[in-house]
mmCIF file of C-alpha atoms in Angstrom:
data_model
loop_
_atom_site.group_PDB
_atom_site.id
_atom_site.type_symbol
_atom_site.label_atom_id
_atom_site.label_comp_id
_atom_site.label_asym_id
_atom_site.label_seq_id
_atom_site.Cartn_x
_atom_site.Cartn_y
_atom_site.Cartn_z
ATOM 1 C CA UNK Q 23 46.154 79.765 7.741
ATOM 2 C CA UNK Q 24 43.534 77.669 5.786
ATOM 3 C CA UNK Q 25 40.920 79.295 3.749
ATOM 4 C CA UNK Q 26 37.454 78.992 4.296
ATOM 5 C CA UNK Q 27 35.558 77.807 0.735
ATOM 6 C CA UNK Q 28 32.548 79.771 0.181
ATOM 7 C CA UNK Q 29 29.502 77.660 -0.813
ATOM 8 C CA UNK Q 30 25.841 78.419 -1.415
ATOM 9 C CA UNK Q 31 23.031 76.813 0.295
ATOM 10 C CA UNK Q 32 21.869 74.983 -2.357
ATOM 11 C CA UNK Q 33 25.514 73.514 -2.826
ATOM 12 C CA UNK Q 34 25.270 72.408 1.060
ATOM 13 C CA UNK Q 35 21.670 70.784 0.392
ATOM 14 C CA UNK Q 36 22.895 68.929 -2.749
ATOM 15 C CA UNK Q 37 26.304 67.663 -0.951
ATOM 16 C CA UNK Q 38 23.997 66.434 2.112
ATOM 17 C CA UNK Q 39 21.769 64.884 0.032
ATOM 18 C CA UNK Q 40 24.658 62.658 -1.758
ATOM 19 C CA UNK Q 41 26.250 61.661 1.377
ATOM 20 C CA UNK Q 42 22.092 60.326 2.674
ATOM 21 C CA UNK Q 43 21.983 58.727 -0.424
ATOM 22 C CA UNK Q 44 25.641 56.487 0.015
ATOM 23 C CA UNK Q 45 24.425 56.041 3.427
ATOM 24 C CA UNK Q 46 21.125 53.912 2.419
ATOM 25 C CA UNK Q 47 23.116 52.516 -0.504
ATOM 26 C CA UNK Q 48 25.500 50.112 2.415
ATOM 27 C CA UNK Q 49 28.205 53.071 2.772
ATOM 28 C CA UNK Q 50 27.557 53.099 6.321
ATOM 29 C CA UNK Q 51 26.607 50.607 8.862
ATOM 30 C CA UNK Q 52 22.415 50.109 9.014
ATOM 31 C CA UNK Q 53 21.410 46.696 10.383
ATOM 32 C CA UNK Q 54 17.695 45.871 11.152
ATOM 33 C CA UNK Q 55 18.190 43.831 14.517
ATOM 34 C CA UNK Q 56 15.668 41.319 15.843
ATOM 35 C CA UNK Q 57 16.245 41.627 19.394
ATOM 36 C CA UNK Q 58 13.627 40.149 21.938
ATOM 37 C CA UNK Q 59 11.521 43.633 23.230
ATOM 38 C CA UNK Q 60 12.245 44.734 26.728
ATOM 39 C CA UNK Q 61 9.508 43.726 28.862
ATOM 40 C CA UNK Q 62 9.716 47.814 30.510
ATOM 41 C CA UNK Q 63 9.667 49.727 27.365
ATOM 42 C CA UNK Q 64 6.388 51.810 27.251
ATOM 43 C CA UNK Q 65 7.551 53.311 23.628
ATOM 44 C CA UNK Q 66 4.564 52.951 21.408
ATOM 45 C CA UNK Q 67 6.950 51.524 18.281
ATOM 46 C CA UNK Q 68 9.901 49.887 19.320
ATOM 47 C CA UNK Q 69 12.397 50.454 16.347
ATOM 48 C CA UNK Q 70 15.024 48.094 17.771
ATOM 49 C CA UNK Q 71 13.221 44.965 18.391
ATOM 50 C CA UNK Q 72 11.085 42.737 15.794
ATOM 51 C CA UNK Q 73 9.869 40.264 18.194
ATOM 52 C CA UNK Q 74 7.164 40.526 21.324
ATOM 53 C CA UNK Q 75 8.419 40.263 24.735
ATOM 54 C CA UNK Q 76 6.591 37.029 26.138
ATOM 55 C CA UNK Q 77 3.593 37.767 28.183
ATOM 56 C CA UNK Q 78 4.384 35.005 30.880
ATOM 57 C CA UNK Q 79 7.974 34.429 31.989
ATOM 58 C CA UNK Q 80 10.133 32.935 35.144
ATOM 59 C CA UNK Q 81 13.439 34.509 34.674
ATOM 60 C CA UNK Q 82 14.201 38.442 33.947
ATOM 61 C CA UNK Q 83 17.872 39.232 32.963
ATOM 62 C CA UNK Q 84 18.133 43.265 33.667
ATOM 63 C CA UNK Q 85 20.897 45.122 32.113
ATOM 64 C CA UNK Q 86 23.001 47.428 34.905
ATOM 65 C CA UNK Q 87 25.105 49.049 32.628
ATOM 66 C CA UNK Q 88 26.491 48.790 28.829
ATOM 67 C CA UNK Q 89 24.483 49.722 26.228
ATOM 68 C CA UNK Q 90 21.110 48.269 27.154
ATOM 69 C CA UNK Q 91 21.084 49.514 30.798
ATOM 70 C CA UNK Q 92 17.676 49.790 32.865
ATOM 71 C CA UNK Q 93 16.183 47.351 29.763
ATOM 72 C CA UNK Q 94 15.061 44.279 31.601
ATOM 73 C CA UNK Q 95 13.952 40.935 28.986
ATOM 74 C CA UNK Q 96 11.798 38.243 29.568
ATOM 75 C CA UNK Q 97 13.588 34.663 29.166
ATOM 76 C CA UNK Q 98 11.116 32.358 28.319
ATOM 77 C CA UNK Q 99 13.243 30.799 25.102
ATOM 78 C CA UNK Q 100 17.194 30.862 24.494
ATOM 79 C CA UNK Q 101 18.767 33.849 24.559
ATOM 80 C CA UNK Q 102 21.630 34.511 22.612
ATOM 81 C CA UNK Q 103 23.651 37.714 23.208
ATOM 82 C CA UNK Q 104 26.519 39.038 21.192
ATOM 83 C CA UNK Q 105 27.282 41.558 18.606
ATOM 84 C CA UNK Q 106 25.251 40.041 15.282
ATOM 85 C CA UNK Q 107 22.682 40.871 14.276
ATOM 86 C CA UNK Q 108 20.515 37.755 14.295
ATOM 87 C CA UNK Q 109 21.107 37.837 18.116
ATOM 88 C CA UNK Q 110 18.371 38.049 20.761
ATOM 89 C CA UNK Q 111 20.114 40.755 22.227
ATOM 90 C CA UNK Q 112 22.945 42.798 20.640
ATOM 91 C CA UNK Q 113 25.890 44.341 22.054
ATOM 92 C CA UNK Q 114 27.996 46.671 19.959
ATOM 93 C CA UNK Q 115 31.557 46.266 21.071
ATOM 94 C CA UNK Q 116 34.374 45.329 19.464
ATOM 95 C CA UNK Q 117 35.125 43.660 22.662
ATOM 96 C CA UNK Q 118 31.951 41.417 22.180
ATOM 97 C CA UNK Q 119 31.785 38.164 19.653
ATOM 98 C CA UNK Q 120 29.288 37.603 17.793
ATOM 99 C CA UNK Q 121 27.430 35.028 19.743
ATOM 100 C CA UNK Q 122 29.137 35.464 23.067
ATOM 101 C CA UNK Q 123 26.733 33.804 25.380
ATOM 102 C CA UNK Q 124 24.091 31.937 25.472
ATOM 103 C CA UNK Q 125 20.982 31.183 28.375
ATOM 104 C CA UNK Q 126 18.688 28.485 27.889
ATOM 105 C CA UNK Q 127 15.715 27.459 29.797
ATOM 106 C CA UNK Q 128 15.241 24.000 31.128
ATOM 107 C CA UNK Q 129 11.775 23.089 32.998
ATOM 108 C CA UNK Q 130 12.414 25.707 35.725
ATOM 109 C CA UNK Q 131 16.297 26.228 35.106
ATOM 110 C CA UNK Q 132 18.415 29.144 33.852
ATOM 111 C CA UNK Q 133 21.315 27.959 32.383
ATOM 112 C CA UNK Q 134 24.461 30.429 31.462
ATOM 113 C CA UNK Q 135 27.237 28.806 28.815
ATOM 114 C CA UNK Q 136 30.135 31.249 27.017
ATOM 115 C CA UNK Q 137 30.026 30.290 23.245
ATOM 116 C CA UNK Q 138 33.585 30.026 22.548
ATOM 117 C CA UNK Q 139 34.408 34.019 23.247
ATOM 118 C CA UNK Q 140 37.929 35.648 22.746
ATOM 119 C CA UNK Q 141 37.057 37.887 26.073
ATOM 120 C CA UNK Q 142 34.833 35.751 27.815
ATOM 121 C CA UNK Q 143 31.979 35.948 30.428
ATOM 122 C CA UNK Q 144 31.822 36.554 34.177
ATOM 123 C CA UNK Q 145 29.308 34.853 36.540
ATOM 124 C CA UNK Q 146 29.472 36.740 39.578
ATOM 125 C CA UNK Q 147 32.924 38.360 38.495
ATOM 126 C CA UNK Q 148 34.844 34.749 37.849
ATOM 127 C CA UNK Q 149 34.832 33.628 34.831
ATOM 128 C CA UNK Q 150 32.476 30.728 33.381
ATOM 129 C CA UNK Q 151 33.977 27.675 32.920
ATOM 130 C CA UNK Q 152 31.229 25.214 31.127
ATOM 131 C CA UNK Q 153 27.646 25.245 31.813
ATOM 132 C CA UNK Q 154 26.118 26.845 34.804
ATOM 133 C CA UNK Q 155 22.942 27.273 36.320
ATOM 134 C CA UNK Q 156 21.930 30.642 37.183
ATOM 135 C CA UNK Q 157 20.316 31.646 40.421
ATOM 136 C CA UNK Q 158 18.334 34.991 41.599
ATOM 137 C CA UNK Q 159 20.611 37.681 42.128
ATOM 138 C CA UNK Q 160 23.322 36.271 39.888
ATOM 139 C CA UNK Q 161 25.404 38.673 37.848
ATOM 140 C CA UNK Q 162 26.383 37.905 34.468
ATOM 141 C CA UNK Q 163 29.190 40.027 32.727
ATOM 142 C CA UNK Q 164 30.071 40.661 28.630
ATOM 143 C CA UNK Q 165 32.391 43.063 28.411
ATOM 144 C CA UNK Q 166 30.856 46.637 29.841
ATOM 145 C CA UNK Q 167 27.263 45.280 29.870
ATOM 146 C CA UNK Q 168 26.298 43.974 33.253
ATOM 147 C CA UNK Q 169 22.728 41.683 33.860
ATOM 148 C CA UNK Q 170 21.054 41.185 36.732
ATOM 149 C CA UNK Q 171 19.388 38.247 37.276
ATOM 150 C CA UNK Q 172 15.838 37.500 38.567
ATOM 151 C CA UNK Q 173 13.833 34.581 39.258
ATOM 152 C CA UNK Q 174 9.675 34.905 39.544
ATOM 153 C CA UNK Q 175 6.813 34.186 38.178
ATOM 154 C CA UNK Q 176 6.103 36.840 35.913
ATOM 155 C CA UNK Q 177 2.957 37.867 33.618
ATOM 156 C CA UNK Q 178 2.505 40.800 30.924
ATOM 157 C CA UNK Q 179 0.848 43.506 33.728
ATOM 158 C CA UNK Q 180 4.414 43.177 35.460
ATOM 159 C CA UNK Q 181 2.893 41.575 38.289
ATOM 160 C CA UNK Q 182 4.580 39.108 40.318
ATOM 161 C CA UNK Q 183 2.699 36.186 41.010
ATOM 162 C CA UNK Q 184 5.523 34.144 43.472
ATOM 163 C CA UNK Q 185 8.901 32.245 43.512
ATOM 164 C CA UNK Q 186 8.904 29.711 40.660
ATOM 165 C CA UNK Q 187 9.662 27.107 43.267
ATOM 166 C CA UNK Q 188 7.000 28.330 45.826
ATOM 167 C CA UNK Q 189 4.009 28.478 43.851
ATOM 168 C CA UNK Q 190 4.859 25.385 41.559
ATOM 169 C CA UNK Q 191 1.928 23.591 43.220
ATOM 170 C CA UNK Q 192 -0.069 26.395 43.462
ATOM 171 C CA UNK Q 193 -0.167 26.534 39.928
ATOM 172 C CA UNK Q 194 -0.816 22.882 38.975
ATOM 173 C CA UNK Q 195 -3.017 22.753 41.914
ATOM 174 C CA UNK Q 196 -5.143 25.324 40.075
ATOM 175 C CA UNK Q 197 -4.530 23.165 36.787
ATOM 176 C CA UNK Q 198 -6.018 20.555 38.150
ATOM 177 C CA UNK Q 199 -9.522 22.419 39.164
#
């Protein structure tokens, strides 16, 4: 049987104190990610995102399960997920590249693409093949992390306004006054 090592409190604070110190000093893994803010999280700081959700959006990508599930994010830019850091939205998985996917915006278009990944991505459980565009309802698959996709026309108070495509001319109607 293994004997237990007596040691003093002030032993225990000192030995704590050296392994916080190799921690901040790169002995562990600390990364400062920039991820896009979810547009539902009512946190007051958010410590893992260093840029502003977008106050008026048409597409919503909502994460079912993974890491990031019940976060929803505004698209209104190209979206980049994958495990690195300088990602729009990280996934830590070994299973995950480091830009897996990418969804890009064009005039009122979601568009889904795979960026080369060893495992792949899954558009309504089949696997991508080349660019698509995405639709409402669409499901979009890395891994274990699972989006939901919306379409709408979205602004910061949550409210939906309409269907992109049904109040297009609504809005520039109301451009035009």
């Amino acid at each position: 049987m293994e004997k237990r090592q007596k040691i003093s409190v002030t032993e225990l604070v000192r030995e704590l104190c050296r392994r916080s110190q190799r921690l901040k000093h790169g002995f562990g893994e600390r990364r400062r990610l920039v991820n896009i803010a979810p547009i539902n999280d009512r946190r007051r700081s958010n410590l893992y995102s260093s840029r502003p959700a977008p106050t008026t959006y048409e597409w919503i990508i909502s994460a079912e399960s993974g890491p990031l599930e019940g976060m929803r994010y505004a698209v209104a830019s190209p979206v980049v997920v994958g495990q690195g850091s300088k990602c729009d939205l990280t996934l830590m998985s070994s299973q995950v590249s480091l830009q897996h996917m990418r969804l890009t915006l064009e005039r009122y278009t979601l568009y889904v693409e795979d960026m080369g990944s060893d495992t792949g991505t899954l558009l309504n459980g089949e696997p991508l093949d080349g660019r698509q565009p995405l639709h409402h309802d669409d499901v979009l698959q890395v891994h274990d992390s699972r989006f939901r996709i919306s379409c709408g026309y979205f602004r910061s108070s949550g409210l939906v306004l309409g269907s992109v495509r049904g109040d297009e001319e609504e809005r520039e109607a109301h451009h035009e006054h």
